[in-house]
Amino acid sequence: MKQVKTTRIDKSYKDKKTGEWKSITIDYAKVADRLNAFRTENPRSKISVKFSYDELGNLTHTARLWKDKTEYYEMLKAGVKADDALESCEAEGSSFMEASRLKLEKGFEKNETIAIGRALAILGYAGSGEVASSEEMEEFEDWKLRKAEEARAKVLESITNAKDMKSLLAIWKSLTKEQQLDKEIQARKDAKKGELSEGSKDSTE
């Protein structure tokens, strides 16, 4: 395993098949740092990332890595088709994202990053010595999505229950940047703000 700066993350998720709660420990290294280490150790490296959508709008990214791009370009010079030459890569990683999840902020970029990260892991540029199974990662991603939706629902409820402008402002300041950019949360906040403002006017008349 290559030496890349990592951070240990412990996460829990619910297995959809058994209903049991499981945990996964990841020595996480940012893909950007792992890619930088790969390029530093392999100055003649090459990375190719392609994406495609299916008929339902689901997205698939495929990343291919070469430590030395010489063979790839030699194949092209010899008349080998570009798509066939891609098979000379030393590592390949892919990532699938459903159309519904692409609506999340930077869904396209996240899917691309995951594909690159998986290819890097195959070459040893990973945060841990093991690569989680696709089933584990699917469960983990589902868990993260559910937690985000639960947090979002709580935010919407807290805004609705705000008693005055001071409490509404406190709630807004406590939100993450991503939550503040959420269109529904913004609309709920503006509606509540208008409601509280009208109530304040009525009380002074």
mmCIF file of C-alpha atoms in Angstrom:
data_model
loop_
_atom_site.group_PDB
_atom_site.id
_atom_site.type_symbol
_atom_site.label_atom_id
_atom_site.label_comp_id
_atom_site.label_asym_id
_atom_site.label_seq_id
_atom_site.Cartn_x
_atom_site.Cartn_y
_atom_site.Cartn_z
ATOM 1 C CA MET A 1 0.000 0.000 0.000
ATOM 2 C CA LYS A 2 1.293 3.455 -0.924
ATOM 3 C CA GLN A 3 1.797 6.029 1.825
ATOM 4 C CA VAL A 4 -0.962 8.621 1.561
ATOM 5 C CA LYS A 5 -2.261 10.882 4.321
ATOM 6 C CA THR A 6 -5.409 9.336 5.804
ATOM 7 C CA THR A 7 -8.175 9.999 8.312
ATOM 8 C CA ARG A 8 -9.996 7.185 10.121
ATOM 9 C CA ILE A 9 -13.780 7.238 9.768
ATOM 10 C CA ASP A 10 -16.195 4.880 11.565
ATOM 11 C CA LYS A 11 -19.676 4.631 10.054
ATOM 12 C CA SER A 12 -22.740 2.501 10.743
ATOM 13 C CA TYR A 13 -25.365 1.361 8.259
ATOM 14 C CA LYS A 14 -28.387 -0.920 8.183
ATOM 15 C CA ASP A 15 -28.160 -4.055 6.031
ATOM 16 C CA LYS A 16 -31.195 -4.061 3.728
ATOM 17 C CA LYS A 17 -31.250 -7.859 3.553
ATOM 18 C CA THR A 18 -30.953 -8.741 7.257
ATOM 19 C CA GLY A 19 -32.083 -5.517 8.907
ATOM 20 C CA GLU A 20 -29.008 -5.656 11.118
ATOM 21 C CA TRP A 21 -26.857 -2.652 11.871
ATOM 22 C CA LYS A 22 -23.261 -3.027 10.705
ATOM 23 C CA SER A 23 -20.212 -0.843 10.960
ATOM 24 C CA ILE A 24 -17.468 -0.040 8.509
ATOM 25 C CA THR A 25 -14.120 1.535 9.364
ATOM 26 C CA ILE A 26 -12.354 3.419 6.620
ATOM 27 C CA ASP A 27 -8.878 4.906 6.704
ATOM 28 C CA TYR A 28 -9.944 7.600 4.291
ATOM 29 C CA ALA A 29 -7.607 9.460 1.977
ATOM 30 C CA LYS A 30 -8.929 12.148 -0.329
ATOM 31 C CA VAL A 31 -8.891 11.090 -3.965
ATOM 32 C CA ALA A 32 -7.112 14.322 -4.864
ATOM 33 C CA ASP A 33 -4.238 13.424 -2.485
ATOM 34 C CA ARG A 34 -4.105 9.829 -3.736
ATOM 35 C CA LEU A 35 -4.079 10.984 -7.363
ATOM 36 C CA ASN A 36 -1.302 13.464 -6.589
ATOM 37 C CA ALA A 37 0.778 10.682 -5.006
ATOM 38 C CA PHE A 38 0.160 8.465 -8.029
ATOM 39 C CA ARG A 39 1.262 11.162 -10.483
ATOM 40 C CA THR A 40 4.291 12.091 -8.389
ATOM 41 C CA GLU A 41 5.531 8.490 -8.290
ATOM 42 C CA ASN A 42 4.610 7.905 -11.938
ATOM 43 C CA PRO A 43 5.480 11.057 -13.918
ATOM 44 C CA ARG A 44 4.630 9.338 -17.227
ATOM 45 C CA SER A 45 1.215 8.253 -16.000
ATOM 46 C CA LYS A 46 -2.093 8.690 -17.769
ATOM 47 C CA ILE A 47 -5.694 8.810 -16.595
ATOM 48 C CA SER A 48 -8.777 8.415 -18.784
ATOM 49 C CA VAL A 49 -12.310 8.956 -17.506
ATOM 50 C CA LYS A 50 -15.404 8.299 -19.606
ATOM 51 C CA PHE A 51 -19.081 8.510 -18.686
ATOM 52 C CA SER A 52 -22.377 7.347 -20.130
ATOM 53 C CA TYR A 53 -26.084 7.509 -19.355
ATOM 54 C CA ASP A 54 -28.555 4.672 -19.788
ATOM 55 C CA GLU A 55 -32.150 5.008 -20.991
ATOM 56 C CA LEU A 56 -33.325 5.818 -17.444
ATOM 57 C CA GLY A 57 -30.821 8.625 -16.999
ATOM 58 C CA ASN A 58 -28.580 6.640 -14.636
ATOM 59 C CA LEU A 59 -24.911 7.579 -14.838
ATOM 60 C CA THR A 60 -21.817 5.379 -15.061
ATOM 61 C CA HIS A 61 -18.238 6.646 -14.901
ATOM 62 C CA THR A 62 -15.276 4.464 -15.849
ATOM 63 C CA ALA A 63 -11.736 5.505 -14.927
ATOM 64 C CA ARG A 64 -8.602 3.867 -16.361
ATOM 65 C CA LEU A 65 -5.045 4.411 -15.153
ATOM 66 C CA TRP A 66 -1.611 3.755 -16.628
ATOM 67 C CA LYS A 67 1.651 4.110 -14.725
ATOM 68 C CA ASP A 68 3.382 4.612 -18.068
ATOM 69 C CA LYS A 69 1.374 5.888 -21.046
ATOM 70 C CA THR A 70 4.014 4.768 -23.586
ATOM 71 C CA GLU A 71 2.313 1.475 -24.470
ATOM 72 C CA TYR A 72 -1.050 3.184 -24.936
ATOM 73 C CA TYR A 73 0.306 5.723 -27.420
ATOM 74 C CA GLU A 74 2.381 3.094 -29.211
ATOM 75 C CA MET A 75 -0.794 1.115 -29.779
ATOM 76 C CA LEU A 76 -2.500 4.167 -31.258
ATOM 77 C CA LYS A 77 0.465 4.795 -33.574
ATOM 78 C CA ALA A 78 0.227 1.175 -34.703
ATOM 79 C CA GLY A 79 -3.381 1.747 -35.799
ATOM 80 C CA VAL A 80 -5.179 0.181 -32.843
ATOM 81 C CA LYS A 81 -8.592 1.741 -32.269
ATOM 82 C CA ALA A 82 -8.756 4.115 -29.305
ATOM 83 C CA ASP A 83 -11.414 2.072 -27.493
ATOM 84 C CA ASP A 84 -9.323 -1.072 -27.878
ATOM 85 C CA ALA A 85 -6.175 0.704 -26.726
ATOM 86 C CA LEU A 86 -7.941 1.607 -23.484
ATOM 87 C CA GLU A 87 -7.804 -2.067 -22.542
ATOM 88 C CA SER A 88 -4.049 -1.714 -22.027
ATOM 89 C CA CYS A 89 -4.684 0.153 -18.770
ATOM 90 C CA GLU A 90 -3.239 -1.217 -15.545
ATOM 91 C CA ALA A 91 -6.274 -0.448 -13.417
ATOM 92 C CA GLU A 92 -9.936 0.248 -14.074
ATOM 93 C CA GLY A 93 -12.575 1.548 -11.686
ATOM 94 C CA SER A 94 -16.221 2.344 -12.286
ATOM 95 C CA SER A 95 -19.086 3.932 -10.387
ATOM 96 C CA PHE A 96 -22.837 3.872 -10.976
ATOM 97 C CA MET A 97 -25.269 6.521 -9.787
ATOM 98 C CA GLU A 98 -29.038 6.436 -10.160
ATOM 99 C CA ALA A 99 -30.692 9.368 -11.922
ATOM 100 C CA SER A 100 -32.527 10.366 -8.720
ATOM 101 C CA ARG A 101 -29.239 10.762 -6.843
ATOM 102 C CA LEU A 102 -27.755 12.959 -9.567
ATOM 103 C CA LYS A 103 -30.044 15.701 -8.307
ATOM 104 C CA LEU A 104 -27.900 15.926 -5.201
ATOM 105 C CA GLU A 105 -25.284 18.678 -5.201
ATOM 106 C CA LYS A 106 -22.305 17.737 -7.397
ATOM 107 C CA GLY A 107 -23.664 14.234 -8.062
ATOM 108 C CA PHE A 108 -21.808 14.019 -11.387
ATOM 109 C CA GLU A 109 -18.488 15.045 -9.846
ATOM 110 C CA LYS A 110 -18.917 12.676 -6.901
ATOM 111 C CA ASN A 111 -19.544 9.721 -9.195
ATOM 112 C CA GLU A 112 -16.452 10.553 -11.257
ATOM 113 C CA THR A 113 -14.346 10.851 -8.105
ATOM 114 C CA ILE A 114 -15.530 7.466 -6.819
ATOM 115 C CA ALA A 115 -14.547 5.795 -10.110
ATOM 116 C CA ILE A 116 -11.069 7.332 -10.005
ATOM 117 C CA GLY A 117 -10.674 6.371 -6.355
ATOM 118 C CA ARG A 118 -11.508 2.745 -7.089
ATOM 119 C CA ALA A 119 -8.955 2.585 -9.894
ATOM 120 C CA LEU A 120 -6.317 4.115 -7.613
ATOM 121 C CA ALA A 121 -7.143 1.585 -4.888
ATOM 122 C CA ILE A 122 -6.417 -1.282 -7.265
ATOM 123 C CA LEU A 123 -2.899 0.106 -7.757
ATOM 124 C CA GLY A 124 -2.395 0.434 -4.009
ATOM 125 C CA TYR A 125 -3.205 4.124 -3.654
ATOM 126 C CA ALA A 126 -5.894 3.655 -1.035
ATOM 127 C CA GLY A 127 -6.492 4.668 2.545
ATOM 128 C CA SER A 128 -6.727 1.081 3.774
ATOM 129 C CA GLY A 129 -5.443 -2.332 2.756
ATOM 130 C CA GLU A 130 -8.884 -3.497 1.691
ATOM 131 C CA VAL A 131 -11.405 -2.287 -0.846
ATOM 132 C CA ALA A 132 -14.966 -2.555 0.460
ATOM 133 C CA SER A 133 -17.285 -4.798 -1.541
ATOM 134 C CA SER A 134 -19.795 -3.195 -3.887
ATOM 135 C CA GLU A 135 -22.591 -4.400 -1.596
ATOM 136 C CA GLU A 136 -21.016 -2.738 1.439
ATOM 137 C CA MET A 137 -20.489 0.513 -0.406
ATOM 138 C CA GLU A 138 -24.044 0.456 -1.773
ATOM 139 C CA GLU A 139 -25.420 -0.003 1.744
ATOM 140 C CA PHE A 140 -23.095 2.692 3.039
ATOM 141 C CA GLU A 141 -24.133 5.171 0.354
ATOM 142 C CA ASP A 142 -27.810 4.395 1.021
ATOM 143 C CA TRP A 143 -27.197 5.006 4.718
ATOM 144 C CA LYS A 144 -25.573 8.365 4.043
ATOM 145 C CA LEU A 145 -28.457 9.370 1.771
ATOM 146 C CA ARG A 146 -31.049 8.397 4.386
ATOM 147 C CA LYS A 147 -29.207 10.316 7.114
ATOM 148 C CA ALA A 148 -29.056 13.396 4.882
ATOM 149 C CA GLU A 149 -32.793 13.161 4.192
ATOM 150 C CA GLU A 150 -33.557 12.699 7.902
ATOM 151 C CA ALA A 151 -31.474 15.761 8.750
ATOM 152 C CA ARG A 152 -33.233 17.729 6.005
ATOM 153 C CA ALA A 153 -36.674 16.760 7.350
ATOM 154 C CA LYS A 154 -35.667 17.904 10.840
ATOM 155 C CA VAL A 155 -34.492 21.240 9.483
ATOM 156 C CA LEU A 156 -37.781 21.804 7.659
ATOM 157 C CA GLU A 157 -39.715 20.906 10.800
ATOM 158 C CA SER A 158 -37.647 23.201 13.016
ATOM 159 C CA ILE A 159 -38.200 26.120 10.625
ATOM 160 C CA THR A 160 -41.935 25.475 10.612
ATOM 161 C CA ASN A 161 -42.003 25.444 14.424
ATOM 162 C CA ALA A 162 -39.930 28.616 14.854
ATOM 163 C CA LYS A 163 -41.787 30.950 17.245
ATOM 164 C CA ASP A 164 -40.111 34.232 16.353
ATOM 165 C CA MET A 165 -37.531 35.848 14.076
ATOM 166 C CA LYS A 166 -34.749 35.387 16.610
ATOM 167 C CA SER A 167 -35.222 31.613 16.760
ATOM 168 C CA LEU A 168 -35.590 31.443 12.969
ATOM 169 C CA LEU A 169 -32.265 33.261 12.537
ATOM 170 C CA ALA A 170 -30.595 30.940 15.043
ATOM 171 C CA ILE A 171 -31.838 27.902 13.126
ATOM 172 C CA TRP A 172 -30.587 29.332 9.831
ATOM 173 C CA LYS A 173 -27.122 30.071 11.223
ATOM 174 C CA SER A 174 -26.838 26.495 12.520
ATOM 175 C CA LEU A 175 -27.333 24.982 9.056
ATOM 176 C CA THR A 176 -24.544 23.717 6.835
ATOM 177 C CA LYS A 177 -23.763 25.560 3.608
ATOM 178 C CA GLU A 178 -25.337 22.732 1.610
ATOM 179 C CA GLN A 179 -28.540 22.940 3.659
ATOM 180 C CA GLN A 180 -28.704 26.714 3.208
ATOM 181 C CA LEU A 181 -28.489 26.228 -0.565
ATOM 182 C CA ASP A 182 -31.327 23.683 -0.554
ATOM 183 C CA LYS A 183 -34.232 25.225 -2.530
ATOM 184 C CA GLU A 184 -36.992 23.740 -0.369
ATOM 185 C CA ILE A 185 -35.297 24.828 2.851
ATOM 186 C CA GLN A 186 -34.838 28.335 1.462
ATOM 187 C CA ALA A 187 -38.504 28.491 0.452
ATOM 188 C CA ARG A 188 -39.641 27.230 3.864
ATOM 189 C CA LYS A 189 -37.441 29.803 5.608
ATOM 190 C CA ASP A 190 -38.717 32.673 3.437
ATOM 191 C CA ALA A 191 -42.335 31.621 3.972
ATOM 192 C CA LYS A 192 -41.834 31.417 7.739
ATOM 193 C CA LYS A 193 -40.075 34.761 7.731
ATOM 194 C CA GLY A 194 -43.033 36.315 5.948
ATOM 195 C CA GLU A 195 -45.454 34.659 8.357
ATOM 196 C CA LEU A 196 -43.581 35.934 11.411
ATOM 197 C CA SER A 197 -43.314 39.416 9.915
ATOM 198 C CA GLU A 198 -47.075 39.567 9.344
ATOM 199 C CA GLY A 199 -47.686 38.343 12.859
ATOM 200 C CA SER A 200 -45.431 41.051 14.220
ATOM 201 C CA LYS A 201 -47.322 43.743 12.275
ATOM 202 C CA ASP A 202 -50.672 42.489 13.519
ATOM 203 C CA SER A 203 -49.528 42.600 17.127
ATOM 204 C CA THR A 204 -48.533 46.256 16.845
ATOM 205 C CA GLU A 205 -51.756 47.461 15.247
#
